Amino acid sequence: MIDFTNCEVNRFKYYGGKNGGKICIVYNGIDYMLKFPSVNDGISERSYTNSCISEYAACNILKTLGLNVQETLLGTYKANGVEKIVVACKDFTSNGDAFKQFAELKNSQIETSKNGYGTELSEIIETIENQVIYDVNKLKEFFWDMFIADSLVRKF
């Protein structure tokens, strides 16, 4: 595993989402989002979930199936004297692309009163069908491919 502890940290780049803390590091001249495991209630302070290992494994399994997935590296990072297993996800926004949460796309549709953070399948499909940023059929195909693939590797 790669030790990311001494990598340069870009303190001006932040990442959203759930499931643990995230920082931007520079590894071999490339920006990566370094994801830390989230601490779960009811588990001792030094214990944490294996979400980083699961993400790394799932991405590599899905890549072998020919799906376009994020590039990941598995490693460690030592903070406050504690070494943690982390996953580094290549930052595909470094070339000027933007990554937005799906909730923002849902909230941009003014003809609906549905909550942007709702996860009902009918709301997701409606959002895909009503958005104007990307070809609807291609986006639907990608959504279903990823939905099925994530289900197969239990990446919910």
PDB file of C-alpha atoms in Angstrom:
ATOM      1  CA  MET A   1       0.000   0.000   0.000  1.00  0.00           C
ATOM      2  CA  ILE A   2       1.052   3.557  -0.651  1.00  0.00           C
ATOM      3  CA  ASP A   3       1.841   5.849   2.279  1.00  0.00           C
ATOM      4  CA  PHE A   4       0.190   9.185   1.428  1.00  0.00           C
ATOM      5  CA  THR A   5       1.186  10.857   4.717  1.00  0.00           C
ATOM      6  CA  ASN A   6       3.889  13.098   3.261  1.00  0.00           C
ATOM      7  CA  CYS A   7       2.015  14.119   0.108  1.00  0.00           C
ATOM      8  CA  GLU A   8       1.380  17.805  -0.485  1.00  0.00           C
ATOM      9  CA  VAL A   9      -2.120  18.817   0.667  1.00  0.00           C
ATOM     10  CA  ASN A  10      -4.127  21.332  -1.363  1.00  0.00           C
ATOM     11  CA  ARG A  11      -5.921  23.150   1.459  1.00  0.00           C
ATOM     12  CA  PHE A  12      -8.012  25.191  -1.007  1.00  0.00           C
ATOM     13  CA  LYS A  13      -9.867  22.277  -2.570  1.00  0.00           C
ATOM     14  CA  TYR A  14     -12.780  20.639  -0.755  1.00  0.00           C
ATOM     15  CA  TYR A  15     -15.079  17.732  -1.495  1.00  0.00           C
ATOM     16  CA  GLY A  16     -18.702  17.162  -0.563  1.00  0.00           C
ATOM     17  CA  GLY A  17     -20.577  13.977   0.086  1.00  0.00           C
ATOM     18  CA  LYS A  18     -21.054  11.725   3.035  1.00  0.00           C
ATOM     19  CA  ASN A  19     -19.023   8.812   4.355  1.00  0.00           C
ATOM     20  CA  GLY A  20     -15.961  10.232   6.064  1.00  0.00           C
ATOM     21  CA  GLY A  21     -13.511  13.091   5.722  1.00  0.00           C
ATOM     22  CA  LYS A  22     -11.797  14.007   2.474  1.00  0.00           C
ATOM     23  CA  ILE A  23      -8.736  16.060   1.580  1.00  0.00           C
ATOM     24  CA  CYS A  24      -7.031  16.883  -1.708  1.00  0.00           C
ATOM     25  CA  ILE A  25      -3.481  15.541  -2.002  1.00  0.00           C
ATOM     26  CA  VAL A  26      -0.948  15.699  -4.822  1.00  0.00           C
ATOM     27  CA  TYR A  27       0.518  12.275  -5.607  1.00  0.00           C
ATOM     28  CA  ASN A  28       3.022  11.942  -8.467  1.00  0.00           C
ATOM     29  CA  GLY A  29       1.987  15.386  -9.715  1.00  0.00           C
ATOM     30  CA  ILE A  30      -1.735  14.503  -9.876  1.00  0.00           C
ATOM     31  CA  ASP A  31      -4.566  15.666  -7.599  1.00  0.00           C
ATOM     32  CA  TYR A  32      -6.363  12.924  -5.689  1.00  0.00           C
ATOM     33  CA  MET A  33      -9.292  13.064  -3.313  1.00  0.00           C
ATOM     34  CA  LEU A  34      -8.086  11.150  -0.270  1.00  0.00           C
ATOM     35  CA  LYS A  35     -11.056   9.562   1.483  1.00  0.00           C
ATOM     36  CA  PHE A  36     -10.863   8.583   5.124  1.00  0.00           C
ATOM     37  CA  PRO A  37     -13.021   5.948   6.789  1.00  0.00           C
ATOM     38  CA  SER A  38     -16.028   7.210   8.680  1.00  0.00           C
ATOM     39  CA  VAL A  39     -16.310   6.426  12.365  1.00  0.00           C
ATOM     40  CA  ASN A  40     -19.559   4.673  13.215  1.00  0.00           C
ATOM     41  CA  ASP A  41     -21.601   5.081  16.379  1.00  0.00           C
ATOM     42  CA  GLY A  42     -21.265   2.127  18.720  1.00  0.00           C
ATOM     43  CA  ILE A  43     -17.796   1.204  17.474  1.00  0.00           C
ATOM     44  CA  SER A  44     -14.715   2.011  19.524  1.00  0.00           C
ATOM     45  CA  GLU A  45     -12.818   5.185  18.678  1.00  0.00           C
ATOM     46  CA  ARG A  46      -9.936   3.354  17.009  1.00  0.00           C
ATOM     47  CA  SER A  47     -12.231   1.174  14.908  1.00  0.00           C
ATOM     48  CA  TYR A  48     -13.841   2.244  11.693  1.00  0.00           C
ATOM     49  CA  THR A  49     -15.676   0.855   8.721  1.00  0.00           C
ATOM     50  CA  ASN A  50     -13.940  -0.758   5.777  1.00  0.00           C
ATOM     51  CA  SER A  51     -15.541   1.638   3.268  1.00  0.00           C
ATOM     52  CA  CYS A  52     -12.165   2.638   1.804  1.00  0.00           C
ATOM     53  CA  ILE A  53     -11.222  -0.960   1.029  1.00  0.00           C
ATOM     54  CA  SER A  54     -14.721  -1.620  -0.320  1.00  0.00           C
ATOM     55  CA  GLU A  55     -14.570   1.409  -2.618  1.00  0.00           C
ATOM     56  CA  TYR A  56     -11.161   0.436  -3.943  1.00  0.00           C
ATOM     57  CA  ALA A  57     -12.252  -3.164  -4.571  1.00  0.00           C
ATOM     58  CA  ALA A  58     -15.603  -2.202  -6.121  1.00  0.00           C
ATOM     59  CA  CYS A  59     -14.034   0.306  -8.527  1.00  0.00           C
ATOM     60  CA  ASN A  60     -11.457  -2.214  -9.690  1.00  0.00           C
ATOM     61  CA  ILE A  61     -14.052  -4.978 -10.144  1.00  0.00           C
ATOM     62  CA  LEU A  62     -16.295  -2.626 -12.152  1.00  0.00           C
ATOM     63  CA  LYS A  63     -13.325  -1.522 -14.264  1.00  0.00           C
ATOM     64  CA  THR A  64     -12.694  -5.147 -15.269  1.00  0.00           C
ATOM     65  CA  LEU A  65     -16.300  -5.243 -16.516  1.00  0.00           C
ATOM     66  CA  GLY A  66     -15.478  -2.379 -18.888  1.00  0.00           C
ATOM     67  CA  LEU A  67     -17.319   0.350 -16.991  1.00  0.00           C
ATOM     68  CA  ASN A  68     -15.970   3.890 -16.809  1.00  0.00           C
ATOM     69  CA  VAL A  69     -15.129   4.234 -13.112  1.00  0.00           C
ATOM     70  CA  GLN A  70     -12.875   6.433 -11.041  1.00  0.00           C
ATOM     71  CA  GLU A  71      -9.199   5.527 -10.743  1.00  0.00           C
ATOM     72  CA  THR A  72      -8.427   4.500  -7.176  1.00  0.00           C
ATOM     73  CA  LEU A  73      -5.315   3.703  -5.142  1.00  0.00           C
ATOM     74  CA  LEU A  74      -5.302   2.042  -1.739  1.00  0.00           C
ATOM     75  CA  GLY A  75      -2.990   3.354   0.924  1.00  0.00           C
ATOM     76  CA  THR A  76      -2.438   4.672   4.404  1.00  0.00           C
ATOM     77  CA  TYR A  77      -2.337   8.104   6.001  1.00  0.00           C
ATOM     78  CA  LYS A  78      -1.040   8.917   9.459  1.00  0.00           C
ATOM     79  CA  ALA A  79      -2.737  11.772  11.331  1.00  0.00           C
ATOM     80  CA  ASN A  80      -2.469  12.581  15.024  1.00  0.00           C
ATOM     81  CA  GLY A  81      -0.328   9.484  15.529  1.00  0.00           C
ATOM     82  CA  VAL A  82      -2.962   7.138  14.088  1.00  0.00           C
ATOM     83  CA  GLU A  83      -2.471   5.368  10.773  1.00  0.00           C
ATOM     84  CA  LYS A  84      -5.647   4.769   8.785  1.00  0.00           C
ATOM     85  CA  ILE A  85      -6.386   2.871   5.603  1.00  0.00           C
ATOM     86  CA  VAL A  86      -7.529   5.344   2.944  1.00  0.00           C
ATOM     87  CA  VAL A  87      -8.558   5.321  -0.691  1.00  0.00           C
ATOM     88  CA  ALA A  88      -7.209   7.894  -3.130  1.00  0.00           C
ATOM     89  CA  CYS A  89      -9.571   8.746  -6.002  1.00  0.00           C
ATOM     90  CA  LYS A  90      -8.044  10.519  -8.990  1.00  0.00           C
ATOM     91  CA  ASP A  91      -9.565  14.002  -9.133  1.00  0.00           C
ATOM     92  CA  PHE A  92     -11.156  14.246 -12.565  1.00  0.00           C
ATOM     93  CA  THR A  93     -12.122  17.878 -11.923  1.00  0.00           C
ATOM     94  CA  SER A  94      -8.526  19.106 -12.018  1.00  0.00           C
ATOM     95  CA  ASN A  95      -8.780  19.812 -15.753  1.00  0.00           C
ATOM     96  CA  GLY A  96     -11.566  22.357 -15.237  1.00  0.00           C
ATOM     97  CA  ASP A  97     -14.522  19.952 -15.184  1.00  0.00           C
ATOM     98  CA  ALA A  98     -17.058  20.412 -12.408  1.00  0.00           C
ATOM     99  CA  PHE A  99     -18.622  17.745 -10.239  1.00  0.00           C
ATOM    100  CA  LYS A 100     -21.957  18.555  -8.657  1.00  0.00           C
ATOM    101  CA  GLN A 101     -24.143  16.617  -6.290  1.00  0.00           C
ATOM    102  CA  PHE A 102     -27.235  15.105  -7.881  1.00  0.00           C
ATOM    103  CA  ALA A 103     -29.327  17.057  -5.360  1.00  0.00           C
ATOM    104  CA  GLU A 104     -28.232  20.291  -7.052  1.00  0.00           C
ATOM    105  CA  LEU A 105     -29.522  19.017 -10.395  1.00  0.00           C
ATOM    106  CA  LYS A 106     -32.814  17.987  -8.779  1.00  0.00           C
ATOM    107  CA  ASN A 107     -33.140  21.375  -7.078  1.00  0.00           C
ATOM    108  CA  SER A 108     -32.546  23.187 -10.394  1.00  0.00           C
ATOM    109  CA  GLN A 109     -35.817  21.868 -11.768  1.00  0.00           C
ATOM    110  CA  ILE A 110     -38.246  24.583 -10.774  1.00  0.00           C
ATOM    111  CA  GLU A 111     -41.346  22.698 -11.904  1.00  0.00           C
ATOM    112  CA  THR A 112     -41.080  20.300  -8.989  1.00  0.00           C
ATOM    113  CA  SER A 113     -41.446  20.696  -5.266  1.00  0.00           C
ATOM    114  CA  LYS A 114     -39.549  17.508  -4.484  1.00  0.00           C
ATOM    115  CA  ASN A 115     -36.617  17.561  -2.097  1.00  0.00           C
ATOM    116  CA  GLY A 116     -33.232  17.482  -3.863  1.00  0.00           C
ATOM    117  CA  TYR A 117     -31.938  14.915  -1.383  1.00  0.00           C
ATOM    118  CA  GLY A 118     -34.806  12.459  -1.838  1.00  0.00           C
ATOM    119  CA  THR A 119     -33.798   9.041  -3.120  1.00  0.00           C
ATOM    120  CA  GLU A 120     -37.068   7.774  -4.576  1.00  0.00           C
ATOM    121  CA  LEU A 121     -36.406   6.061  -7.899  1.00  0.00           C
ATOM    122  CA  SER A 122     -39.303   7.879  -9.583  1.00  0.00           C
ATOM    123  CA  GLU A 123     -37.794  11.257  -8.599  1.00  0.00           C
ATOM    124  CA  ILE A 124     -34.367  10.264  -9.914  1.00  0.00           C
ATOM    125  CA  ILE A 125     -35.788   9.136 -13.267  1.00  0.00           C
ATOM    126  CA  GLU A 126     -37.905  12.298 -13.495  1.00  0.00           C
ATOM    127  CA  THR A 127     -34.806  14.417 -12.855  1.00  0.00           C
ATOM    128  CA  ILE A 128     -32.845  12.571 -15.544  1.00  0.00           C
ATOM    129  CA  GLU A 129     -35.683  13.020 -18.026  1.00  0.00           C
ATOM    130  CA  ASN A 130     -36.127  16.742 -17.288  1.00  0.00           C
ATOM    131  CA  GLN A 131     -32.473  17.854 -17.149  1.00  0.00           C
ATOM    132  CA  VAL A 132     -31.042  19.610 -20.213  1.00  0.00           C
ATOM    133  CA  ILE A 133     -27.299  19.234 -19.613  1.00  0.00           C
ATOM    134  CA  TYR A 134     -26.721  15.784 -21.077  1.00  0.00           C
ATOM    135  CA  ASP A 135     -28.427  13.491 -23.588  1.00  0.00           C
ATOM    136  CA  VAL A 136     -31.333  11.900 -21.686  1.00  0.00           C
ATOM    137  CA  ASN A 137     -31.018   8.434 -23.230  1.00  0.00           C
ATOM    138  CA  LYS A 138     -27.260   8.241 -22.646  1.00  0.00           C
ATOM    139  CA  LEU A 139     -27.681   9.433 -19.061  1.00  0.00           C
ATOM    140  CA  LYS A 140     -30.428   6.882 -18.401  1.00  0.00           C
ATOM    141  CA  GLU A 141     -28.273   4.099 -19.850  1.00  0.00           C
ATOM    142  CA  PHE A 142     -25.323   5.157 -17.684  1.00  0.00           C
ATOM    143  CA  PHE A 143     -27.550   5.391 -14.592  1.00  0.00           C
ATOM    144  CA  TRP A 144     -28.939   1.860 -15.065  1.00  0.00           C
ATOM    145  CA  ASP A 145     -25.511   0.391 -15.886  1.00  0.00           C
ATOM    146  CA  MET A 146     -24.099   1.858 -12.672  1.00  0.00           C
ATOM    147  CA  PHE A 147     -27.206   0.954 -10.651  1.00  0.00           C
ATOM    148  CA  ILE A 148     -26.877  -2.700 -11.647  1.00  0.00           C
ATOM    149  CA  ALA A 149     -23.084  -2.779 -11.318  1.00  0.00           C
ATOM    150  CA  ASP A 150     -23.142  -1.134  -7.873  1.00  0.00           C
ATOM    151  CA  SER A 151     -25.794  -3.620  -6.767  1.00  0.00           C
ATOM    152  CA  LEU A 152     -23.681  -6.554  -7.964  1.00  0.00           C
ATOM    153  CA  VAL A 153     -20.677  -5.443  -5.901  1.00  0.00           C
ATOM    154  CA  ARG A 154     -22.875  -4.249  -3.010  1.00  0.00           C
ATOM    155  CA  LYS A 155     -21.694  -0.627  -3.362  1.00  0.00           C
ATOM    156  CA  PHE A 156     -24.790   1.196  -2.207  1.00  0.00           C
TER     157      PHE A 156
END
